[in-house]
Structure formats: structure tokens, C-alpha cells
Short mmCIF file of C-alpha atoms in Angstrom, two decimals:
data_model
loop_
_atom_site.label_atom_id
_atom_site.label_comp_id
_atom_site.label_asym_id
_atom_site.label_seq_id
_atom_site.Cartn_x
_atom_site.Cartn_y
_atom_site.Cartn_z
CA MET A 317 31.60 41.22 -50.36
CA ILE A 318 32.30 40.13 -46.71
CA LYS A 319 35.96 40.62 -46.23
CA LEU A 320 38.27 40.27 -43.19
CA VAL A 321 41.62 41.48 -42.43
CA ASP A 322 43.80 40.65 -39.91
CA LEU A 323 41.31 40.02 -37.21
CA HIS A 324 42.33 39.96 -33.46
CA LYS A 325 40.14 39.18 -30.42
CA SER A 326 41.09 37.82 -27.13
CA PHE A 327 38.62 37.00 -23.86
CA GLY A 328 40.83 37.93 -20.85
CA ARG A 329 43.55 35.60 -21.68
CA GLN A 330 42.41 33.57 -24.43
CA LYS A 331 43.00 34.95 -27.76
CA VAL A 332 40.52 33.61 -29.79
CA LEU A 333 40.56 35.55 -33.03
CA ASP A 334 44.58 35.73 -33.95
CA GLY A 335 45.37 37.77 -37.11
CA LEU A 336 42.66 35.99 -39.66
CA ASP A 337 42.24 36.97 -43.08
CA LEU A 338 38.91 35.42 -44.34
CA ASP A 339 37.03 36.78 -48.07
CA ILE A 340 33.43 35.68 -48.22
CA GLU A 341 32.36 35.42 -52.11
CA ASP A 342 29.51 36.98 -53.20
CA GLY A 343 26.28 34.34 -53.81
CA LYS A 344 27.98 31.36 -52.87
CA THR A 345 27.88 30.20 -49.27
CA THR A 346 31.28 29.48 -48.00
CA VAL A 347 30.86 27.01 -44.85
CA ILE A 348 33.25 27.93 -41.77
CA ILE A 349 34.45 24.89 -39.69
CA GLY A 350 36.57 24.15 -37.33
CA ARG A 351 36.30 22.02 -33.31
CA SER A 352 33.55 23.28 -30.69
CA GLY A 353 35.12 26.66 -28.90
CA GLY A 354 37.27 28.01 -31.86
CA GLY A 355 36.24 30.76 -32.38
CA LYS A 356 33.60 30.18 -34.85
CA SER A 357 30.47 32.05 -33.51
CA VAL A 358 32.81 34.80 -32.37
CA LEU A 359 33.73 35.19 -36.42
CA LEU A 360 29.97 35.62 -36.99
CA LYS A 361 29.27 37.34 -35.01
CA HIS A 362 31.65 40.36 -35.53
CA MET A 363 30.99 39.86 -39.02
CA ILE A 364 27.28 41.68 -37.83
CA GLY A 365 29.63 43.45 -35.26
CA LEU A 366 27.59 42.27 -32.33
CA LEU A 367 31.36 42.28 -31.17
CA ARG A 368 33.87 44.27 -32.15
CA PRO A 369 37.75 43.25 -33.10
CA GLU A 370 40.06 44.74 -30.50
CA ARG A 371 42.53 44.88 -34.01
CA GLY A 372 41.44 44.35 -38.02
CA GLN A 373 38.92 45.42 -40.29
CA ILE A 374 35.75 44.14 -41.46
CA LEU A 375 34.90 45.51 -44.87
CA ILE A 376 31.12 45.02 -45.61
CA ASP A 377 30.62 45.53 -49.77
CA GLY A 378 33.44 48.37 -49.06
CA THR A 379 32.89 49.49 -45.62
CA ASP A 380 34.79 48.88 -42.33
CA ILE A 381 31.89 48.02 -39.76
CA THR A 382 34.75 48.33 -37.49
CA LYS A 383 34.43 52.72 -36.90
CA LEU A 384 30.69 52.82 -37.54
CA ASN A 385 28.61 53.88 -34.93
CA ASP A 386 25.40 52.37 -33.94
CA GLN A 387 23.20 53.82 -36.64
CA ALA A 388 25.16 52.98 -39.22
CA LEU A 389 25.55 49.99 -38.24
CA ASN A 390 22.03 49.32 -37.97
CA GLU A 391 22.20 50.55 -41.53
CA ILE A 392 24.93 48.05 -42.54
CA ARG A 393 22.76 44.91 -40.56
CA LYS A 394 19.48 45.32 -42.67
CA LYS A 395 21.56 43.54 -45.38
CA PHE A 396 21.91 40.76 -42.74
CA GLY A 397 19.73 38.02 -41.79
CA MET A 398 20.93 35.45 -38.99
CA LEU A 399 19.43 32.22 -38.16
CA PHE A 400 21.03 31.62 -34.74
CA GLN A 401 21.68 28.39 -33.09
CA GLU A 402 18.28 28.10 -31.22
CA ALA A 403 16.83 30.01 -33.62
CA ALA A 404 15.86 33.09 -31.05
CA LEU A 405 12.67 33.48 -31.25
CA PHE A 406 10.65 35.93 -29.34
CA ASP A 407 9.17 33.28 -26.94
CA SER A 408 6.57 36.45 -26.15
CA MET A 409 5.47 36.59 -29.59
CA THR A 410 3.70 34.15 -31.94
CA VAL A 411 5.49 32.62 -35.14
CA GLY A 412 3.63 34.99 -37.14
CA GLU A 413 4.61 38.05 -34.83
CA ASN A 414 8.76 37.11 -34.82
CA VAL A 415 8.82 36.34 -38.82
CA ALA A 416 6.82 40.65 -38.89
CA PHE A 417 9.48 41.58 -36.19
CA PRO A 418 11.60 42.94 -38.73
CA LEU A 419 8.32 43.63 -41.41
CA ARG A 420 7.14 45.87 -38.79
CA GLU A 421 9.89 47.97 -37.96
CA HIS A 422 11.94 48.63 -40.54
CA THR A 423 8.35 48.78 -43.52
CA ARG A 424 5.16 50.78 -43.87
CA MET A 425 3.77 47.81 -44.43
CA LYS A 426 -0.28 47.82 -43.61
CA GLU A 427 -1.05 45.06 -41.74
CA LYS A 428 -2.78 42.37 -44.87
CA GLU A 429 0.95 43.02 -46.67
CA ILE A 430 2.21 41.95 -43.76
CA ARG A 431 0.35 39.05 -43.15
CA GLU A 432 0.84 37.70 -46.67
CA THR A 433 4.72 37.84 -46.76
CA VAL A 434 4.71 35.98 -43.25
CA ALA A 435 2.35 33.26 -45.18
CA ASP A 436 4.82 33.44 -47.41
CA ARG A 437 8.28 33.40 -46.30
CA LEU A 438 6.76 30.86 -43.68
CA ARG A 439 5.48 28.66 -47.03
CA SER A 440 8.80 29.69 -48.46
CA VAL A 441 10.58 27.12 -44.94
CA GLY A 442 7.73 24.55 -45.48
CA LEU A 443 5.34 25.61 -42.93
CA THR A 444 2.02 26.40 -43.01
CA GLY A 445 -0.72 27.50 -40.89
CA VAL A 446 1.68 28.01 -37.92
CA GLU A 447 1.20 31.83 -37.48
CA GLU A 448 -0.78 31.77 -34.36
CA LYS A 449 1.95 29.08 -32.54
CA MET A 450 3.91 29.78 -29.30
CA PRO A 451 7.77 28.46 -30.29
CA SER A 452 6.91 27.50 -27.32
CA GLU A 453 5.05 24.55 -29.24
CA LEU A 454 7.55 23.55 -32.52
CA SER A 455 9.99 21.07 -32.51
CA GLY A 456 13.45 21.91 -32.63
CA GLY A 457 13.50 22.00 -36.49
CA MET A 458 10.41 23.62 -36.94
CA ARG A 459 12.11 26.67 -34.36
CA LYS A 460 15.27 26.11 -37.48
CA ARG A 461 12.80 26.80 -39.88
CA VAL A 462 10.16 29.77 -38.56
CA GLY A 463 14.15 31.76 -37.22
CA LEU A 464 15.02 31.05 -41.41
CA ALA A 465 11.67 32.49 -42.55
CA ARG A 466 12.57 35.53 -39.82
CA ALA A 467 16.13 35.82 -41.07
CA ILE A 468 14.35 36.24 -44.63
CA ALA A 469 11.37 38.20 -44.40
CA MET A 470 13.44 41.90 -45.05
CA ARG A 471 14.90 39.67 -48.71
CA PRO A 472 18.93 39.90 -47.51
CA GLN A 473 21.55 39.74 -49.82
CA ILE A 474 23.25 37.98 -47.00
CA VAL A 475 22.48 35.12 -44.14
CA LEU A 476 24.48 33.62 -41.43
CA PHE A 477 23.94 30.28 -39.75
CA ASP A 478 24.95 29.41 -36.37
CA GLU A 479 25.46 25.71 -36.78
CA PRO A 480 22.09 24.82 -38.10
CA THR A 481 21.91 21.23 -38.04
CA THR A 482 23.26 20.98 -34.22
CA GLY A 483 20.81 19.06 -32.05
CA LEU A 484 18.76 17.47 -34.82
CA ASP A 485 18.10 14.28 -35.77
CA PRO A 486 19.04 13.05 -39.06
CA VAL A 487 15.87 13.50 -41.35
CA MET A 488 15.07 17.23 -39.88
CA ALA A 489 19.31 17.81 -40.39
CA GLU A 490 19.04 17.04 -44.05
CA ALA A 491 16.08 18.67 -44.52
CA ILE A 492 17.73 22.14 -42.69
CA ASN A 493 19.94 21.31 -45.05
CA ARG A 494 18.47 21.38 -48.40
CA LEU A 495 16.38 24.12 -47.16
CA ILE A 496 19.91 26.16 -47.34
CA ILE A 497 20.46 24.95 -49.83
CA ASP A 498 17.23 26.15 -52.31
CA THR A 499 16.84 29.05 -49.96
CA GLN A 500 20.25 30.32 -51.38
CA LYS A 501 19.75 29.75 -54.82
CA ASN A 502 16.57 30.87 -55.47
CA LEU A 503 17.19 34.18 -53.47
CA ASN A 504 20.91 34.00 -54.51
CA LEU A 505 21.64 34.80 -51.25
CA THR A 506 25.87 35.50 -50.19
CA CYS A 507 25.46 32.74 -46.93
CA VAL A 508 28.31 32.22 -43.73
CA VAL A 509 27.18 28.71 -41.99
CA ILE A 510 29.21 27.97 -39.03
CA SER A 511 29.55 23.94 -38.71
CA HIS A 512 31.28 20.42 -37.60
CA ASP A 513 28.79 18.63 -39.19
CA VAL A 514 30.83 17.29 -41.64
CA ARG A 515 28.50 15.44 -43.56
CA SER A 516 26.15 19.20 -43.91
CA ILE A 517 29.39 21.38 -44.44
CA PHE A 518 30.44 18.70 -48.10
CA GLU A 519 26.85 19.21 -49.13
CA ILE A 520 26.35 22.72 -48.85
CA GLY A 521 29.36 24.28 -49.02
CA HIS A 522 30.34 26.03 -52.46
CA ARG A 523 33.75 27.39 -50.43
CA ILE A 524 35.29 25.49 -47.24
CA ALA A 525 37.26 27.58 -44.57
CA MET A 526 38.72 25.78 -41.52
CA LEU A 527 39.52 28.04 -38.19
CA TYR A 528 42.52 27.31 -36.10
CA GLU A 529 43.97 28.11 -33.71
CA GLY A 530 42.22 32.04 -34.49
CA LYS A 531 43.27 31.76 -38.06
CA ILE A 532 41.97 30.37 -41.79
CA ILE A 533 44.04 27.39 -42.34
CA GLU A 534 42.59 26.31 -45.48
CA ASN A 535 40.14 28.08 -48.04
CA GLY A 536 38.67 25.35 -50.73
CA THR A 537 36.71 24.09 -52.68
CA PRO A 538 34.74 20.92 -51.45
CA GLU A 539 37.22 19.28 -53.28
CA GLU A 540 40.58 21.00 -52.43
CA LEU A 541 39.33 20.24 -48.86
CA ARG A 542 38.82 16.28 -49.60
CA ALA A 543 42.29 16.36 -51.49
CA SER A 544 43.77 18.90 -48.98
CA GLN A 545 46.85 17.05 -46.71
CA ASN A 546 46.41 19.62 -44.32
CA PRO A 547 47.26 17.25 -40.83
CA VAL A 548 44.97 19.44 -39.02
CA THR A 549 42.20 19.21 -41.80
CA LEU A 550 42.83 16.05 -42.18
CA GLN A 551 41.99 15.06 -38.48
CA PHE A 552 39.12 17.15 -38.12
CA LEU A 553 37.85 15.25 -41.68
CA ALA A 554 38.63 12.34 -40.27
CA GLY A 555 36.74 12.84 -36.74
CA SER A 556 40.23 11.25 -34.84
CA ILE A 557 41.69 12.56 -31.64
CA GLU A 558 45.24 11.76 -33.04
CA GLY A 559 46.64 14.64 -34.62
CA PRO A 560 47.90 18.24 -34.39
CA ILE A 561 43.97 18.98 -32.57
CA ARG A 562 44.86 19.17 -29.14
CA ILE A 563 41.86 16.99 -27.07
CA MET A 564 41.36 19.69 -23.55
CA MET B 184 49.80 42.41 7.91
CA ASN B 185 49.79 40.60 4.39
CA ARG B 186 45.58 39.87 5.48
CA PHE B 187 45.06 43.50 6.54
CA SER B 188 46.35 44.67 3.04
CA GLY B 189 44.89 41.46 1.16
CA ALA B 190 41.19 42.69 2.82
CA LEU B 191 42.16 46.06 2.27
CA ASP B 192 42.41 44.82 -1.75
CA ARG B 193 39.24 43.08 -1.61
CA LEU B 194 37.30 46.00 0.20
CA GLY B 195 38.98 48.37 -2.76
CA ARG B 196 37.89 46.07 -5.53
CA ALA B 197 34.59 45.66 -4.26
CA VAL B 198 34.50 49.72 -4.27
CA LEU B 199 35.58 50.31 -7.52
CA ALA B 200 33.31 47.46 -8.80
CA GLY B 201 30.69 49.33 -6.86
CA VAL B 202 31.37 51.88 -8.29
CA GLU B 203 31.38 50.90 -11.66
CA GLU B 204 28.15 49.04 -11.38
CA MET B 205 26.41 52.43 -10.42
CA GLY B 206 27.57 54.13 -13.57
CA LYS B 207 26.09 51.76 -16.01
CA ILE B 208 22.96 51.71 -14.48
CA ILE B 209 23.04 55.54 -14.68
CA LEU B 210 24.05 55.64 -18.20
CA LEU B 211 21.70 53.17 -19.09
CA PHE B 212 19.00 54.98 -17.71
CA VAL B 213 20.77 58.51 -20.26
CA SER B 214 19.73 55.71 -22.93
CA VAL B 215 16.50 54.89 -21.82
CA LEU B 216 15.59 58.80 -21.56
CA ALA B 217 17.07 58.63 -24.88
CA TRP B 218 15.01 56.41 -26.31
CA MET B 219 12.05 57.09 -24.43
CA PHE B 220 10.88 60.24 -26.69
CA ARG B 221 12.40 58.47 -30.06
CA PRO B 222 9.49 57.52 -32.36
CA PRO B 223 7.70 55.26 -33.10
CA PHE B 224 6.19 54.60 -29.49
CA LYS B 225 4.80 51.12 -29.02
CA LEU B 226 2.01 52.00 -26.99
CA HIS B 227 1.13 47.88 -26.95
CA ASN B 228 4.58 47.07 -25.53
CA ILE B 229 4.25 50.08 -22.67
CA PHE B 230 0.67 49.16 -21.81
CA LYS B 231 1.76 45.09 -21.45
CA GLN B 232 4.43 46.01 -19.16
CA MET B 233 1.78 48.07 -17.11
CA GLU B 234 -0.56 45.66 -17.03
CA PHE B 235 2.19 43.19 -15.85
CA VAL B 236 3.24 45.42 -13.21
CA GLY B 237 0.19 47.35 -12.39
CA VAL B 238 -2.17 45.61 -12.75
CA LYS B 239 -1.37 42.06 -11.53
CA SER B 240 -0.32 43.37 -8.39
CA ILE B 241 -2.80 44.89 -6.64
CA PHE B 242 -4.05 41.88 -5.09
CA VAL B 243 -0.70 41.65 -3.15
CA VAL B 244 -0.54 45.82 -2.26
CA VAL B 245 -3.74 45.20 -1.45
CA LEU B 246 -3.33 41.50 1.12
CA THR B 247 -0.01 43.92 1.91
CA GLY B 248 -1.05 47.56 2.52
CA THR B 249 -4.80 45.97 4.48
CA PHE B 250 -2.51 44.72 7.12
CA THR B 251 -0.06 47.04 7.17
CA GLY B 252 -3.02 49.30 8.47
CA MET B 253 -4.22 46.59 10.52
CA VAL B 254 -1.14 45.90 12.55
CA MET B 255 -0.50 50.19 13.59
CA ALA B 256 -3.81 50.70 14.82
CA LEU B 257 -2.70 47.95 17.04
CA GLN B 258 0.14 49.20 18.15
CA GLY B 259 -0.86 52.51 18.34
CA TYR B 260 -3.89 51.96 20.36
CA HIS B 261 -1.70 50.04 22.66
CA GLY B 262 1.45 53.17 23.30
CA PHE B 263 -1.40 56.05 22.74
CA ARG B 264 -3.47 54.60 25.70
CA MET B 265 -0.70 55.03 27.84
CA PHE B 266 -1.88 58.63 27.29
CA SER B 267 -4.93 58.45 26.96
CA ALA B 268 -4.56 59.52 23.39
CA GLU B 269 -6.11 56.49 21.60
CA SER B 270 -8.43 59.15 19.24
CA LEU B 271 -5.12 60.38 17.53
CA VAL B 272 -4.59 56.60 16.16
CA GLY B 273 -6.42 57.10 12.72
CA GLY B 274 -4.23 60.07 12.39
CA THR B 275 -0.74 58.90 12.68
CA VAL B 276 -2.05 55.16 10.37
CA ALA B 277 -2.79 57.67 7.65
CA LEU B 278 0.28 59.74 8.51
CA GLY B 279 2.64 56.43 8.57
CA MET B 280 1.09 55.08 5.15
CA THR B 281 0.84 57.79 3.39
CA ARG B 282 4.95 59.65 3.60
CA GLU B 283 6.62 56.08 4.71
CA LEU B 284 4.69 52.23 4.49
CA GLY B 285 2.30 52.16 1.50
CA PRO B 286 5.29 53.75 -1.17
CA VAL B 287 8.34 52.00 0.25
CA LEU B 288 6.26 49.03 1.06
CA THR B 289 4.70 48.62 -2.72
CA SER B 290 8.04 49.32 -3.94
CA LEU B 291 9.44 46.36 -1.77
CA MET B 292 6.68 43.46 -2.91
CA VAL B 293 7.08 45.21 -6.36
CA THR B 294 10.48 44.88 -6.21
CA ALA B 295 9.72 41.14 -5.56
CA ARG B 296 6.84 40.14 -8.08
CA ALA B 297 7.95 42.73 -11.37
CA GLY B 298 11.50 43.53 -10.79
CA SER B 299 12.45 40.09 -10.39
CA ALA B 300 10.53 38.56 -12.78
CA MET B 301 12.07 41.75 -15.41
CA ALA B 302 15.46 40.22 -14.31
CA ALA B 303 14.72 36.63 -15.59
CA GLU B 304 12.25 37.18 -18.49
CA LEU B 305 15.63 39.68 -20.01
CA GLY B 306 18.32 37.46 -18.73
CA THR B 307 16.52 34.78 -20.27
CA MET B 308 16.55 36.32 -23.45
CA ARG B 309 19.99 37.14 -23.38
CA VAL B 310 21.09 33.67 -22.64
CA THR B 311 19.27 32.10 -25.72
CA GLU B 312 20.73 34.99 -27.74
CA GLN B 313 17.21 37.29 -28.25
CA ILE B 314 18.86 39.80 -27.52
CA ASP B 315 21.77 39.90 -30.30
CA ALA B 316 18.74 39.00 -32.63
CA LEU B 317 17.17 42.65 -31.84
CA TYR B 318 20.35 43.38 -32.82
CA VAL B 319 20.39 41.48 -35.89
CA MET B 320 17.64 42.88 -36.67
CA ALA B 321 18.48 46.67 -36.29
CA ALA B 322 16.40 46.29 -33.60
CA ASN B 323 17.65 48.77 -30.70
CA PRO B 324 17.05 46.20 -27.40
CA VAL B 325 17.06 49.43 -24.77
CA LYS B 326 13.43 50.93 -26.72
CA HIS B 327 11.97 47.92 -27.31
CA LEU B 328 12.49 45.90 -23.63
CA ILE B 329 13.81 48.80 -21.17
CA VAL B 330 11.83 51.57 -21.99
CA PRO B 331 8.00 50.21 -21.04
CA ARG B 332 9.25 48.86 -18.39
CA VAL B 333 11.04 51.70 -16.88
CA ILE B 334 7.66 53.39 -18.22
CA ALA B 335 5.77 51.17 -16.84
CA GLY B 336 7.12 51.17 -13.05
CA VAL B 337 7.24 55.02 -12.69
CA LEU B 338 3.44 55.45 -13.39
CA MET B 339 2.68 52.37 -11.85
CA VAL B 340 4.09 52.34 -8.46
CA PRO B 341 3.14 55.40 -7.41
CA LEU B 342 -1.16 54.29 -8.44
CA LEU B 343 -0.39 50.58 -6.19
CA THR B 344 0.83 53.55 -3.21
CA VAL B 345 -2.79 55.39 -3.86
CA VAL B 346 -4.17 51.38 -4.24
CA SER B 347 -1.82 51.04 -1.05
CA ASP B 348 -2.69 53.95 1.12
CA PHE B 349 -6.42 53.34 0.58
CA THR B 350 -5.77 50.23 2.17
CA GLY B 351 -3.81 50.02 4.54
CA ILE B 352 -6.20 52.96 6.21
CA LEU B 353 -9.32 50.93 5.81
CA GLY B 354 -7.79 48.55 7.70
CA GLY B 355 -6.75 50.67 10.58
CA TYR B 356 -9.96 51.82 10.20
CA PHE B 357 -11.30 48.21 10.46
CA VAL B 358 -9.54 47.63 14.12
CA GLY B 359 -9.61 50.60 15.07
CA VAL B 360 -13.15 51.83 14.96
CA HIS B 361 -14.90 47.50 14.34
CA ILE B 362 -12.44 45.71 17.06
CA LEU B 363 -10.46 48.48 19.35
CA GLY B 364 -14.28 50.69 19.40
CA ILE B 365 -12.73 54.44 18.40
CA ASN B 366 -15.20 57.05 17.77
CA SER B 367 -15.54 56.65 14.15
CA GLY B 368 -15.70 60.50 14.06
CA ILE B 369 -13.01 61.23 15.75
CA PHE B 370 -10.76 58.28 13.90
CA ILE B 371 -11.51 60.30 10.51
CA LYS B 372 -11.38 63.94 12.37
CA ASN B 373 -8.06 62.45 12.89
CA ILE B 374 -6.96 61.76 9.70
CA THR B 375 -7.60 65.07 7.90
CA ARG B 376 -6.42 66.80 10.54
CA LEU B 377 -2.43 65.30 10.61
CA VAL B 378 -2.35 64.57 7.49
CA ASP B 379 -1.30 67.41 4.68
CA LEU B 380 -2.26 66.62 0.49
CA ASN B 381 1.49 67.35 0.73
CA ASP B 382 2.51 64.10 3.02
CA ILE B 383 0.64 62.07 -0.23
CA TYR B 384 1.51 63.74 -2.59
CA ASN B 385 5.26 63.63 -1.61
CA GLY B 386 4.61 59.47 -1.17
CA LEU B 387 3.53 59.38 -4.68
CA VAL B 388 6.26 61.21 -5.97
CA LYS B 389 9.17 58.91 -3.77
CA ALA B 390 6.89 55.52 -4.83
CA ALA B 391 7.50 56.82 -8.80
CA CYS B 392 11.08 57.49 -7.51
CA PHE B 393 11.09 53.57 -6.58
CA GLY B 394 9.57 51.92 -9.65
CA LEU B 395 12.13 53.96 -11.86
CA ILE B 396 15.14 52.37 -9.36
CA LEU B 397 12.87 49.05 -9.60
CA SER B 398 13.05 48.84 -12.84
CA LEU B 399 16.07 50.04 -13.97
CA ILE B 400 18.15 47.63 -12.08
CA GLY B 401 15.15 44.88 -12.36
CA CYS B 402 16.61 45.87 -16.97
CA TYR B 403 20.24 46.28 -15.68
CA LYS B 404 20.98 42.38 -14.38
CA GLY B 405 18.30 41.14 -16.64
CA PHE B 406 20.33 43.40 -19.46
CA ASN B 407 23.74 41.82 -18.42
CA THR B 408 23.49 38.19 -17.60
CA TYR B 409 25.24 35.99 -18.80
CA GLY B 410 26.30 32.05 -17.94
CA GLY B 411 22.81 30.59 -18.91
CA ALA B 412 19.46 29.06 -15.93
CA GLU B 413 22.85 29.88 -13.59
CA GLY B 414 23.21 33.33 -14.59
CA VAL B 415 19.63 33.73 -14.64
CA GLY B 416 19.35 33.11 -11.17
CA ARG B 417 22.04 35.14 -9.80
CA ALA B 418 20.95 38.35 -12.45
CA THR B 419 17.43 37.71 -10.30
CA THR B 420 18.93 37.04 -6.85
CA GLU B 421 21.29 40.41 -7.56
CA ALA B 422 18.35 42.90 -9.24
CA VAL B 423 15.84 42.02 -5.86
CA VAL B 424 18.63 42.80 -3.25
CA LEU B 425 20.35 45.20 -4.68
CA ALA B 426 17.04 47.22 -5.99
CA SER B 427 15.43 46.63 -2.23
CA ILE B 428 18.71 48.25 -0.86
CA ALA B 429 18.64 51.31 -2.57
CA ILE B 430 14.78 52.15 -2.54
CA LEU B 431 15.38 51.67 1.22
CA ILE B 432 18.90 53.95 1.22
CA SER B 433 16.74 56.19 -1.58
CA ASP B 434 13.97 56.71 1.23
CA TYR B 435 15.75 57.76 3.55
CA PHE B 436 17.33 60.49 1.40
CA LEU B 437 14.18 61.33 -0.52
CA THR B 438 12.59 61.34 2.81
CA ALA B 439 15.34 64.41 4.29
CA ILE B 440 14.75 66.26 1.47
CA MET B 441 10.72 66.00 1.23
CA PHE B 442 9.59 66.51 4.46
#
């Protein structure tokens, strides 16, 4: 379970997280929503130790990762996979080498086993015969699928998604949403998804948390969010420019 | 008075920033040393970088070395002719190439070609979150990205310097003997008389130091890139400028210690 307690983070004078508390349930998909530049990606990066908070705790299965050294943090990171916004595939490697990277890094699997595992992970995201392609030869949707195949290569417990449908056409966005749902269900993953795509969040989220001004102001099931009377949530879900969310 | 204190303030900030940056580069070097000897050793990565830094720089180094040797012979000949000492051209070309121009010019050319590429490649990896992806996969970026490049720099710049020294002397020989008419035997004899093995050896040690400097600075600038495509451009320029200055300054001190 991921538990964030009283998290504070600033960049210069800008306060991004301001005493944020959030519990992420095991085996469920939690979607974190909020306006662009509101700190959602910063929050995600805290969960995997890419950023350290100024104050507060990040508990992963009871271990506070803010206090860990690099070696201990790496052990915790092996529980995670992450799909980056632009997939972050290594562009000097082929698709196959990208997916094989964590396997070569952390297991003693033989080359044949690695090749089979890579083909299996790619198949599970709907791709076959792309192992020898370079990332630059792939479309945006394919890159994200390869990114997901790499994220689940080591069969992690938790997968983080940073705006998985941003920049995709509606059909491809729907395909990625389906993939997230299926992957979560098949592997019984704990998923944390950052998104501001309102259609997607109700489709994939078991729970939805609204981040506003550095705090989680609402956290509930999709039904609870739909029935919310919070003016910030209402304005965000309606996509209205009238309301408490200031447009700069 | 206000203008004076403002200028002093800016100077102080610039000095502090410089010292801070130097400290960070030294810390990166320490980190590289710590990761260099930790298995598993990814030889494939190291050879790939050695090919990039070394093999692919041969043409530009041959060109630079040859023409530097040629122009040295030409300039030296006109100078020495004033007191009828044309025979010394071979020795001075060889001495100049092995001690100074070989290591320095080779390093500057490799900085422009490979140091800039290191900064641009790592910078692009930083802004496209590929370095973050390494951290997420519990893989250390210093070991994967910086160690192979630094090893390649330290090993390949001296080897390229050997090529540069050789082609420089060859270029000097061509101009001295075939164009200016210096006796071939005297040209070669003066090289062996004036150039000591230590001159070549110290030149190569300097080249290894320059290889370390250019690769470390290229990687440091790339690794700490921020600000998208503009940031990558800035990091690349800064890497070339800083590495070139560092090579020229350290050259003086290394020369003062060695020779």
C-alpha cells in the first residue's frame, strides 16, 4: 500500500505540495486528477523516489522511502513500473532491448528466456514482431504500449502512469485505457494514473483523487466524484472557465 | 558606488557559481570512480563509446595533425633559415607535436566532436525522461551512461594523440624534405636527437587527462540539462566552451609539472 502523509514540496517560491495526504489502495486503480501544472507529475515522482519532499512521509508497504539511501530505494523501486508521458524509451536501443533492459539488469535469465519474456510482454500489450524496430519508427500509441511492456517486464506490484492518453487520438486513447484496465486486472496491479482526460478517468479509475493547490481535496469512487458538490471538482469535471480554479 | 557594489555582487555570484560547478564536477568524478569498479561490467557499452570517441574521430585528427605539422615545418623553416639552422625543422616539429600540439589539438577536436555529442545525447535523455526511466528501473545512470564515456575518453584521446603526433611529423617531413628541400637523413636524425621518449610519454599522459576533462564535462553538462530543446543546445555549447577552457588551463599546469 502507498500512503502519503503531510507531503510538502516547493520549487523556489512556488509551493507545489502543501501538506498532501493520500492513501492508495492495493489492487485498485487510483486516478489523480487536477489542472495542468498543478503538481500531479511531481506527486507521482515522489511516490517512486525521483523527488524527495521537504517534509512528510511516503510509505510503501510500511517503509518510509524518504529516509532510504540509494541502494535501499532501488530495492523498493523494483516493486514499481512506470509509464512516462512520452514513454521515455531509450532511443539508442531497439524495442526488444528496451523491454529486455530491466530483465538484463536485475535477473540472471538466459538470452533465450529474455527473448521469450520480451515477446510475451509485447504480446500482452498487443504488439508482435516489433522487437527489432527502433523507437523512432513507432507511432505515439505504439511507443506507449512498448513503454507499458517495459514497465511490466519485471511483473511489478505497482505501476505508475503519467498522463497515458495525452497526445493520442480518441481511438488510440481508448485502446490505451482498455490496456490499462486489462493489465491491472490480469496482473492484479496497484495502478496510479495521472490524468486530466475526464472521459478516461471514469473508465479506468476505481478511485479518483482531486489535487488542488497542493492538497487532495476529494478522494472517492467515480460515482462519489460524479455526485460531488465541491465547486473545484464540479468546475474541473465540467471543463468550465467559471469557478474557483483560477486561469493564469 | 551602487554600480560598483552591483558589479562586485555579480562578480561574487559568478565566482561562487563557478566554485559550486567545479565541486559538482569533482563529485561526479568521485561517483564515476566508485561505479567504475563495481560489477557487472558492460563491456559492450564501453566498446561502443570507444568506437564513437576514437574510431570516428580518426579522420578529423589525421587532418588536424597533418596540416599542423605541415604549417609548423613551413614556419620553422623560414625562422631557422635566418641563422642557417634549417636542419632543426624536423626536431622542432616533432617536439612541438609530441609535447604540445598533438595532445592539445586532438583534445580540442575530440571535445568539439565527441564532447558536444555526449552533452547533447545525455541532455536529450534528461529532457525526454530517459534518465528518470533508468532511476525508476533501479539502474544507476552514472554507471550506465557516464562511466563508459569517461573510460572511452581517457583511453581513446591518448591513442588519437599518437595518430596526431605521427601524421603531424609525417606532414612536417613532406613539407620539409619534399617541398623545402631539407635533407631527409638530417631531418630524421634531428628528430631522434631532440625528442626524448619522455616527451612522447608525458604528452600521452596529458592527453589522458584532457580525455578525462572533456568526457567528464560533456557528461556533467548533459546530465544536468533542463529546459527542453533550448536547454540541450545550451548544455552542448557550455560543454564545449568549458571543456576547451579547462583543457587549455590545465595544459599549462600539467606542462609546468611534467617538463
